[in-house]
Coordinates of C-alpha atoms in Angstrom, one line a residue:
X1 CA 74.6 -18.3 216.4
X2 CA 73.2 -21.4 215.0
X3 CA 76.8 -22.5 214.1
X4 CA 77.3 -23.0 217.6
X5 CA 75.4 -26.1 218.3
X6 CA 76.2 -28.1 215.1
X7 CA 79.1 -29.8 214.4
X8 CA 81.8 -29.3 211.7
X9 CA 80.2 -31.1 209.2
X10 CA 77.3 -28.8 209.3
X11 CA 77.0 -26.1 207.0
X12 CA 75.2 -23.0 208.5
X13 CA 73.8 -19.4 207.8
X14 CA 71.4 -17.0 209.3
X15 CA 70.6 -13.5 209.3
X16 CA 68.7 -11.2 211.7
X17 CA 65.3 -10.4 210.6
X18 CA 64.5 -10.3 206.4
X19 CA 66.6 -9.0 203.9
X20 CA 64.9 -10.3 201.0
X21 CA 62.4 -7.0 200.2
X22 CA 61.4 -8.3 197.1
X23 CA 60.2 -12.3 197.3
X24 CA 59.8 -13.0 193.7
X25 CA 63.2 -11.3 192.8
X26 CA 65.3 -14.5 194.7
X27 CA 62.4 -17.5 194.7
X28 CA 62.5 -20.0 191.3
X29 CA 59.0 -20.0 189.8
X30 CA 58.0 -23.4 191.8
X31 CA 59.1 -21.7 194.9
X32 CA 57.4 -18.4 194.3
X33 CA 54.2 -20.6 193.1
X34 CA 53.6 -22.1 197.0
X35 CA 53.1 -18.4 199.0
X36 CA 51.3 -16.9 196.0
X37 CA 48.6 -16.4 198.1
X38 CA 50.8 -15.7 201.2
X39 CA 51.0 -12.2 202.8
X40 CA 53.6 -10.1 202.2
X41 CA 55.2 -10.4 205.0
X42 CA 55.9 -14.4 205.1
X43 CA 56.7 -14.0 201.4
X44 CA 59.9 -12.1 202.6
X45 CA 60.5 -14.7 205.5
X46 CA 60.0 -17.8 203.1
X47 CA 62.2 -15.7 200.4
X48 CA 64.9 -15.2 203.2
X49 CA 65.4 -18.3 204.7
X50 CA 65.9 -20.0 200.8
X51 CA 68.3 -17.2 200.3
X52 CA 70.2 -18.8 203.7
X53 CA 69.8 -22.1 202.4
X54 CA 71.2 -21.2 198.9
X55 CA 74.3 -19.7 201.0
X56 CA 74.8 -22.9 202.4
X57 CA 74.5 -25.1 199.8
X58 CA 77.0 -23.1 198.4
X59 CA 79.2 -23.5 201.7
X60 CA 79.1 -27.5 200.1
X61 CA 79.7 -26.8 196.9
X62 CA 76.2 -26.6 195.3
X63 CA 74.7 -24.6 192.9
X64 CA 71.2 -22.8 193.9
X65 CA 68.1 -24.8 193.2
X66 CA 64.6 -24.3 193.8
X67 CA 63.6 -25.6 197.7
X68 CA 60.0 -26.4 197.5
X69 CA 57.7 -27.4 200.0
X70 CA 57.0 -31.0 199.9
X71 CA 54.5 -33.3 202.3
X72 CA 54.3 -31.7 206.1
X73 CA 56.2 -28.4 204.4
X74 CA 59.9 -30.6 204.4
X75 CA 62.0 -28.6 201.7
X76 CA 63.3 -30.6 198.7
X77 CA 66.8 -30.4 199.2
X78 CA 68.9 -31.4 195.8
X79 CA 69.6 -35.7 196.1
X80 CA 72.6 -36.8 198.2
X81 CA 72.0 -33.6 200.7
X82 CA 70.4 -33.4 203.9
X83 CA 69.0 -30.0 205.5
X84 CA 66.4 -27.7 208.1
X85 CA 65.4 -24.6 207.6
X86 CA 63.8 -22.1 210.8
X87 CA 62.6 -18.6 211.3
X88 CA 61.1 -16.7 213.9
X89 CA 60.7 -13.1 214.4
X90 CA 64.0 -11.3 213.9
X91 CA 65.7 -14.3 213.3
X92 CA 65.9 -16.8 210.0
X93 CA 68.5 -19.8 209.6
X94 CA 69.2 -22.7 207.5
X95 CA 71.6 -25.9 208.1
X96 CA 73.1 -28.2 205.6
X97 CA 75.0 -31.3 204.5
X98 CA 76.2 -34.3 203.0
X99 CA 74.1 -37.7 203.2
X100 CA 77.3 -39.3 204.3
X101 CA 78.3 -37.0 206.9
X102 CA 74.2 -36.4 208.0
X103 CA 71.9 -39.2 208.4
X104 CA 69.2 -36.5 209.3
X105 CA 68.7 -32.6 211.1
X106 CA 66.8 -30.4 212.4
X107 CA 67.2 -26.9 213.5
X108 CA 64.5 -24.6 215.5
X109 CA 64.8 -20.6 216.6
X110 CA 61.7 -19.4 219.0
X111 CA 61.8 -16.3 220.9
X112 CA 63.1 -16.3 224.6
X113 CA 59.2 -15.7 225.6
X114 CA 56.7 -18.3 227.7
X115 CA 54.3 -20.2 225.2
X116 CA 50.8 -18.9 225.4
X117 CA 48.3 -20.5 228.1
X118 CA 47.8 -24.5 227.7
X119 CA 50.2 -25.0 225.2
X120 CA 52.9 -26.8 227.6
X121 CA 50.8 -28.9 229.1
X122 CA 49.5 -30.1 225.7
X123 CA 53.2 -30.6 224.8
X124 CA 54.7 -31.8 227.9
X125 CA 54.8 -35.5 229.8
X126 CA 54.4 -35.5 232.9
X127 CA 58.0 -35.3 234.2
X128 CA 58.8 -32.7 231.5
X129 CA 56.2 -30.7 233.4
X130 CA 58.0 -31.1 236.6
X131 CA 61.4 -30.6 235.3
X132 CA 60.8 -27.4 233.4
X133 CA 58.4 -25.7 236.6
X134 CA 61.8 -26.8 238.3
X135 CA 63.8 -25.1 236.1
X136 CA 61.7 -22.0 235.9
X137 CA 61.9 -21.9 239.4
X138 CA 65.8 -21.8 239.1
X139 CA 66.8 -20.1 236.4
X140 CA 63.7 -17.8 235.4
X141 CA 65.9 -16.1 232.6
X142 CA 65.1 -18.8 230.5
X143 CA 61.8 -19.7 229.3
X144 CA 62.4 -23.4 229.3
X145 CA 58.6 -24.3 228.5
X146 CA 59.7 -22.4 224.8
X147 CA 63.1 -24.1 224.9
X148 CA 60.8 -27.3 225.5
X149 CA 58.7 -26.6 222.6
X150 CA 61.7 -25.5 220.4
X151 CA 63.6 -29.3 221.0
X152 CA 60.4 -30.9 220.1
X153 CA 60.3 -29.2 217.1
X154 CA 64.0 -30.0 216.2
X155 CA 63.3 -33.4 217.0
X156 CA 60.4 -33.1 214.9
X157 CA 62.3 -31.8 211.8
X158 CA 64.9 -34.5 212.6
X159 CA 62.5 -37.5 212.6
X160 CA 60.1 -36.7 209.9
X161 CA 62.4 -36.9 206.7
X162 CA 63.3 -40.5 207.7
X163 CA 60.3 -41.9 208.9
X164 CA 58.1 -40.4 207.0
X165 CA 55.6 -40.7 210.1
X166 CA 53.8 -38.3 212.7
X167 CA 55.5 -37.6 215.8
X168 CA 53.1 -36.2 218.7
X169 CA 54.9 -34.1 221.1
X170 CA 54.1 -36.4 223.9
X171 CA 56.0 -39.2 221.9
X172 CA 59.5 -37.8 223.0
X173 CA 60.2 -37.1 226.3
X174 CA 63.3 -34.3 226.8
X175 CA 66.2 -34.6 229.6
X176 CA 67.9 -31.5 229.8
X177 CA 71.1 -30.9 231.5
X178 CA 71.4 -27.0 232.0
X179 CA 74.4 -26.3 232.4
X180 CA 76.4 -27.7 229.7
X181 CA 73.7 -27.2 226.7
X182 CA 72.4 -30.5 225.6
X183 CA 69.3 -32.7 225.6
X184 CA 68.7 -36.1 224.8
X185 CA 64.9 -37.0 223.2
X186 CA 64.0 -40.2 224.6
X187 CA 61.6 -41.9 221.6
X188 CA 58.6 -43.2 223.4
X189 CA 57.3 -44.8 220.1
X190 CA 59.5 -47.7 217.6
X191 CA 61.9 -46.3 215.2
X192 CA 63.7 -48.7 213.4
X193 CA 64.5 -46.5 210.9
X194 CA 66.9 -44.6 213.4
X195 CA 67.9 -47.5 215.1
X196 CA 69.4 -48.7 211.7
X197 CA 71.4 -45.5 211.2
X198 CA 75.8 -46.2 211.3
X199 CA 75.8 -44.0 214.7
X200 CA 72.5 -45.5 215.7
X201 CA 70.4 -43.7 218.7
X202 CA 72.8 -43.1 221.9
X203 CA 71.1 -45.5 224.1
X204 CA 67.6 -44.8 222.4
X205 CA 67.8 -41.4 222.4
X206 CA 68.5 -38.3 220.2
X207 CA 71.7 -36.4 221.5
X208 CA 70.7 -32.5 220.6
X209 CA 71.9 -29.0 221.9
X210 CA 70.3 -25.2 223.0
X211 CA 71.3 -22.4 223.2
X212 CA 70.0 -19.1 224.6
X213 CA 71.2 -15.8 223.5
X214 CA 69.8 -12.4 222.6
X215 CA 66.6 -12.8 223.0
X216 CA 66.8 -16.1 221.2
X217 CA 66.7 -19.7 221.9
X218 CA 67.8 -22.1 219.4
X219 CA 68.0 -26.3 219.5
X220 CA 69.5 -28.6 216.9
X221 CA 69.6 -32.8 216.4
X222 CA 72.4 -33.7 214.4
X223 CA 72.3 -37.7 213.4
X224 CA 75.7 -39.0 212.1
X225 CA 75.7 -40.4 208.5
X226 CA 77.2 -43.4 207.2
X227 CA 80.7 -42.0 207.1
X228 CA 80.7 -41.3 210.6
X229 CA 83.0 -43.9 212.5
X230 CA 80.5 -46.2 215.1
X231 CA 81.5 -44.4 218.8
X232 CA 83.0 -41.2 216.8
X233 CA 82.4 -37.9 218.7
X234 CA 80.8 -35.1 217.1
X235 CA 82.4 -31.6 217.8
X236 CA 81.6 -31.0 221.6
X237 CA 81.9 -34.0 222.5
X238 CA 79.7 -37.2 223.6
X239 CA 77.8 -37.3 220.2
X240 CA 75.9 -34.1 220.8
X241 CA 77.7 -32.0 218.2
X242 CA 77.7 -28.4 220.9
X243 CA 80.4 -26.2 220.6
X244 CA 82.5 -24.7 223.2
X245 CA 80.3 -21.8 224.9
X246 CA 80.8 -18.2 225.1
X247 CA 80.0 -17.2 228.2
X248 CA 81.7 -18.6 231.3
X249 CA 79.5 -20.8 234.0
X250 CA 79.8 -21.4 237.5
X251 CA 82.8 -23.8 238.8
X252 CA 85.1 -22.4 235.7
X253 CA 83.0 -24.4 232.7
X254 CA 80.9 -22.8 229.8
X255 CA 77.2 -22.2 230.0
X256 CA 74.9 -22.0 227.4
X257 CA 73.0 -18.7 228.3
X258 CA 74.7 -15.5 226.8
X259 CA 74.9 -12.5 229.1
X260 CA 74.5 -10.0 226.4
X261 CA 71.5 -7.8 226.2
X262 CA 68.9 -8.9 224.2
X263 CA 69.6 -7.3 220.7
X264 CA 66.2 -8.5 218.3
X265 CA 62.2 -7.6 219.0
X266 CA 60.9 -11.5 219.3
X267 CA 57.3 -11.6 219.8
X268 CA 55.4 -14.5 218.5
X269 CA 56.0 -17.5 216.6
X270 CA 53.8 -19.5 213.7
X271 CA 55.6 -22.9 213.6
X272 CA 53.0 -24.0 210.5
X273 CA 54.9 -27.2 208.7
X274 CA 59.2 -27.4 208.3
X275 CA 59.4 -23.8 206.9

């Protein structure tokens, strides 16, 4: 699913829940090194998602190389490549590319499921708070105080590799538009290192996408590298990178909430570092 909301230049895979039974069997010694301590059971999550990254750095050409965590848990990805990695319960993904196609990404999966007491109004501005009650109101299928916390993070993921700098959730304040998919991250804090990018921020913003399907909700930020012509569209249009949408919406358009029955257990999700 994650392939929907990337564009082209993306390289994507994912599976449903772990298929990695034995960690140390796929991880490179360095790798295997950081969760020696770990339980079992993130051993096979952190061993999954690498094998999903490994698949697509292959989709780029690129042999397998060890991904080890670095500072705030940001995976060393091999030089000239740019890349995110998530995992929930019953879901693990990873997202790759060039440098020159990819100034920077990030990629989040949380379970369709409201956050736990306090958290959204630790994470929210004051007009998110409004906008997503609003929502919830609406639309109560979707748990838009998760699908708040889950394009925080993506912004997050997006903003750390190049700044090298915190980013408090209350530092980017979200406009969603519902019925076609997107966001746009408005930074409430200088970031010259984004405004320097070749596709620069889309009037001081980051463009991103959601999307909200079996039992799932997954977001994505996808900043154009240097080969990226200045005004040049990303796949879906306006800069955002969203694919066409499954499902049809109201008035004949595509909506980004999938009417198929919920196919994973999601419960709870630990979103510790970058994965």
């Amino acid at each position: 699913m994650i392939e929907r909301i990337v564009p082209a230049t993306v390289v994507t895979d994912a599976v449903y829940g772990d298929q990695v039974w034995d960690a140390e069997s796929v991880l490179f010694p360095a790798e295997a090194a950081g969760v020696a301590t770990a339980t079992e059971a993130r051993r096979r999550e952190f061993a999954t998602v690498r094998m999903c990254a490994r698949r697509a750095l292959g989709g780029l050409g690129l042999p397998p190389v060890p991904l080890v965590r670095g500072r705030r848990g940001v995976p060393g990805w091999p030089a000239g490549v740019v890349g995110s990695l998530t995992h929930c319960p019953g879901y693990r993904a990873a997202a790759v590319a060039t440098a020159q196609d990819v100034a920077s990404l990030g990629i989040d999966a949380e379970p369709n499921m409201p956050l736990p007491e306090g958290v959204l109004a630790a994470i929210a501005t004051a007009a998110e708070l409004r906008r997503v009650l609003g929502l919830g109101t609406r639309s109560p299928e979707v748990c838009w105080d998760r699908l708040l916390f889950s394009i925080k993070e993506s912004v997050f993921k997006t903003w750390y590799p190049l700044t090298g700098r915190e980013l408090e959730f209350q530092q980017a304040e979200i406009t969603l538009d519902p019925a076609a998919g997107t966001f746009r991250a408005r930074l409430l804090v200088p970031a010259p290192e984004l405004d320097a990018l070749a596709g620069g921020l889309h009037d001081g913003a980051l463009p991103g996408c959601w999307l909200v399907r079996y039992g799932l909700i997954l977001t994505s930020v996808v900043l154009p590298g240097a080969s990226a012509r200045p005004g040049q569209p990303l796949r879906g249009g306006a800069g955002t990178g969203c694919s066409d949408r499954a499902s049809a919406a109201p008035g004949g358009g595509t909506s980004p909430l999938g009417s198929e029955p919920a196919k994973v257990a999601v419960l709870a999700h630990d979103t510790a570092g970058l994965v």
